Coordinates of N, CA and C in Angstrom, one line a residue:
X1 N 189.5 41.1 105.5 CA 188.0 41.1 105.4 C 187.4 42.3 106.0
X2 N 186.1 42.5 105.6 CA 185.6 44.1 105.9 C 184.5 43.5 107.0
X3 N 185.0 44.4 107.9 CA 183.9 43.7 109.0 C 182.1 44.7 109.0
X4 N 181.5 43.6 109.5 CA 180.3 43.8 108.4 C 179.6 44.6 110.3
X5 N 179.6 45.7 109.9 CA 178.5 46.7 111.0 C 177.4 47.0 111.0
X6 N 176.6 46.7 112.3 CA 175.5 46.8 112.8 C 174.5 47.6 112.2
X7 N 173.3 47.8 111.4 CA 172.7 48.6 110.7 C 171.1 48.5 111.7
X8 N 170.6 49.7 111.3 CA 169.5 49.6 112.0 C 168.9 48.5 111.5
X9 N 168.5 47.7 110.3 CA 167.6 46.7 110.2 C 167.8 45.2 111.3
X10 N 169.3 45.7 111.3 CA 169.5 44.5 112.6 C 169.8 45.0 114.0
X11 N 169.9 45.8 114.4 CA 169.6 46.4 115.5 C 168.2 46.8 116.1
X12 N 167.6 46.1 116.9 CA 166.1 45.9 117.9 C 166.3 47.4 118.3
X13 N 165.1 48.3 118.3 CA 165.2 49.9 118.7 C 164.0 49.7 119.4
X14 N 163.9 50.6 120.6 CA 162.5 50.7 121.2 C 161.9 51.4 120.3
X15 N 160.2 51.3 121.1 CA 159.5 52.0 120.5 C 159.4 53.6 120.9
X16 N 158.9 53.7 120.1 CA 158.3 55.5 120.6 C 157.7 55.9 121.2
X17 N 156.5 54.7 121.6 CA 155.6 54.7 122.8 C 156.3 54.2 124.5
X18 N 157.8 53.2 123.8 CA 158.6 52.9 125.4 C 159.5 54.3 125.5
X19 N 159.6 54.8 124.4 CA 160.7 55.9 124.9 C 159.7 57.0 126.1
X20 N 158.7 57.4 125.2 CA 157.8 58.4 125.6 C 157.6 57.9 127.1
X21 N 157.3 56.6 127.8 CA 157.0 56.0 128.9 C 157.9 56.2 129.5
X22 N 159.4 56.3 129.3 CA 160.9 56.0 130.4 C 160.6 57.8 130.3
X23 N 160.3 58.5 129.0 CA 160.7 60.5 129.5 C 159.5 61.1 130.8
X24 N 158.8 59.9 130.6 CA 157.5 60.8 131.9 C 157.6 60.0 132.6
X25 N 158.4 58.9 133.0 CA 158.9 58.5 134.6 C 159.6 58.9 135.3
X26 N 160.5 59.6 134.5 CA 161.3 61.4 134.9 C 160.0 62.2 135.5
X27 N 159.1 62.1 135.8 CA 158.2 63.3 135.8 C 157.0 62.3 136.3
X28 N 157.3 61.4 137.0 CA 156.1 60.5 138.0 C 155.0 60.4 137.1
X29 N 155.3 59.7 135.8 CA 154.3 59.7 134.6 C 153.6 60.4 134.3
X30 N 153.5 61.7 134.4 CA 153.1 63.4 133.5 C 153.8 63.6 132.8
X31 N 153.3 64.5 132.3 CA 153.7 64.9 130.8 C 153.0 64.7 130.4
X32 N 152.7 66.0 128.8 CA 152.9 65.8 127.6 C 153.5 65.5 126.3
X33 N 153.5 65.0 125.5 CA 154.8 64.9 124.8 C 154.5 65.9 123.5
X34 N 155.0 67.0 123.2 CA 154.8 68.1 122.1 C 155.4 67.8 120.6
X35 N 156.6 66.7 120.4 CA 157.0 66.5 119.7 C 158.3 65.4 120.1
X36 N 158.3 64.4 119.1 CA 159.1 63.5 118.9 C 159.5 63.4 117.9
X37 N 161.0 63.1 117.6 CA 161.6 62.3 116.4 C 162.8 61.5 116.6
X38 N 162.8 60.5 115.7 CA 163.7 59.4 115.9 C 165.0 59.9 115.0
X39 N 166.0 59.9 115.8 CA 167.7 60.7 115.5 C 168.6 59.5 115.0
X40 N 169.4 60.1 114.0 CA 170.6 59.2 113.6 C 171.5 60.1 113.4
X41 N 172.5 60.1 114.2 CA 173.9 61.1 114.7 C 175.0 60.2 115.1
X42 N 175.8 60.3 114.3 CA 177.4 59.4 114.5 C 176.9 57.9 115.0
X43 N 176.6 57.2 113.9 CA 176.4 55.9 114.6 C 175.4 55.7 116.2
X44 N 174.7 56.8 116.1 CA 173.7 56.7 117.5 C 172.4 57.0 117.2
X45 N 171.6 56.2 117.4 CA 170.0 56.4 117.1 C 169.2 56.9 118.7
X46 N 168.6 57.5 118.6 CA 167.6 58.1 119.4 C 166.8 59.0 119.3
X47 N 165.6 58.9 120.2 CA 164.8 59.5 120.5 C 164.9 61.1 121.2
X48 N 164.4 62.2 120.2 CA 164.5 63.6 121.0 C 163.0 64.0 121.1
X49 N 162.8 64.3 122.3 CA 160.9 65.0 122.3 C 161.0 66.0 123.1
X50 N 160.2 66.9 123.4 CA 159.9 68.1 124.2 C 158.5 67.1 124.6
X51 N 158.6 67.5 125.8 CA 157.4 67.3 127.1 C 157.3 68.9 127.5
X52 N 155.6 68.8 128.2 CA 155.4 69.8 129.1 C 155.2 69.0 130.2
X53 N 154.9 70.1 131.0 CA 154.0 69.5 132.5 C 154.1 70.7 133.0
X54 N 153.2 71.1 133.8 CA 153.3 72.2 135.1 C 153.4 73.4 134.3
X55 N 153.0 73.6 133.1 CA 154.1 75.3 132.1 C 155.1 74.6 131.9
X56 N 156.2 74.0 132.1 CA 157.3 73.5 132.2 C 157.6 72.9 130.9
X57 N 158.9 73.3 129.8 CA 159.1 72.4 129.0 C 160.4 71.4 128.8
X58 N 160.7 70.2 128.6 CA 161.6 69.9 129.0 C 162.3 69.2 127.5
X59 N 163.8 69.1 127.4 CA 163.9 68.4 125.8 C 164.8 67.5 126.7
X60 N 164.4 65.7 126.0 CA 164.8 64.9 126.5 C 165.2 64.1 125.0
X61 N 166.3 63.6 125.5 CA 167.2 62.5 124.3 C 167.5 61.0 125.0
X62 N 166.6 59.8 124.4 CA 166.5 59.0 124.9 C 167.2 57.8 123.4
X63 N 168.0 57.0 123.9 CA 169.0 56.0 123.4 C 168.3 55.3 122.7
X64 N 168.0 54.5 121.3 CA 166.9 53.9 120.7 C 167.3 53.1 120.8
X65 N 167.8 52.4 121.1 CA 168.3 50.8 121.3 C 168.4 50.6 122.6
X66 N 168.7 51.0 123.5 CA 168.9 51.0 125.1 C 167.7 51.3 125.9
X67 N 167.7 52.4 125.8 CA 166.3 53.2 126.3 C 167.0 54.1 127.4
X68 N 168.3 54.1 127.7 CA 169.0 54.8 128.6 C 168.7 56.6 128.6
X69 N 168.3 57.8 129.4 CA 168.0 59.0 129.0 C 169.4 59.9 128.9
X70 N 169.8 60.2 127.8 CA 170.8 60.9 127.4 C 170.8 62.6 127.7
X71 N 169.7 62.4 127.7 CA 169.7 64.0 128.1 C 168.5 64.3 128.6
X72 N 167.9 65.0 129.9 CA 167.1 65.5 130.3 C 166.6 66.9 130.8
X73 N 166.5 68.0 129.7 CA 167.0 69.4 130.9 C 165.9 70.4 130.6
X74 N 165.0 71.0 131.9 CA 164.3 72.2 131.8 C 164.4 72.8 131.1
X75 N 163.4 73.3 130.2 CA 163.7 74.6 129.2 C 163.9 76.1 130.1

């Protein structure tokens, strides 16, 4: 039998407004957010956005299902 795999309609994803909230707790809730989009890359869904703050830009990749921050790094 073909084992039947997890598709986004049944996989719960945060929102774009919790992702945006967990990238500027990195940043003691500052920020801006300059751009978001929601990523589908080898079986992994997430969130990529550029923040400012301070002059400062930063690109953050945040886990759509988890909310875990996969990547956080100063431009």
């Amino acid at each position: 039998p073909i084992k039947k795999q997890k598709t986004a309609k049944t996989t719960k994803l945060i929102t774009k407004q919790k992702a945006i909230e967990l990238a500027k707790a990195k940043l003691n809730g500052k920020g801006k957010v300059t751009d978001i989009e929601l990523e589908h890359d080898d079986n992994l869904r997430y969130y990529e956005m550029e923040l400012t703050h301070d002059k400062k830009e930063y690109d953050v990749k945040i886990h759509a299902v988890t909310g875990k921050i996969l990547k956080f790094e100063r431009d």
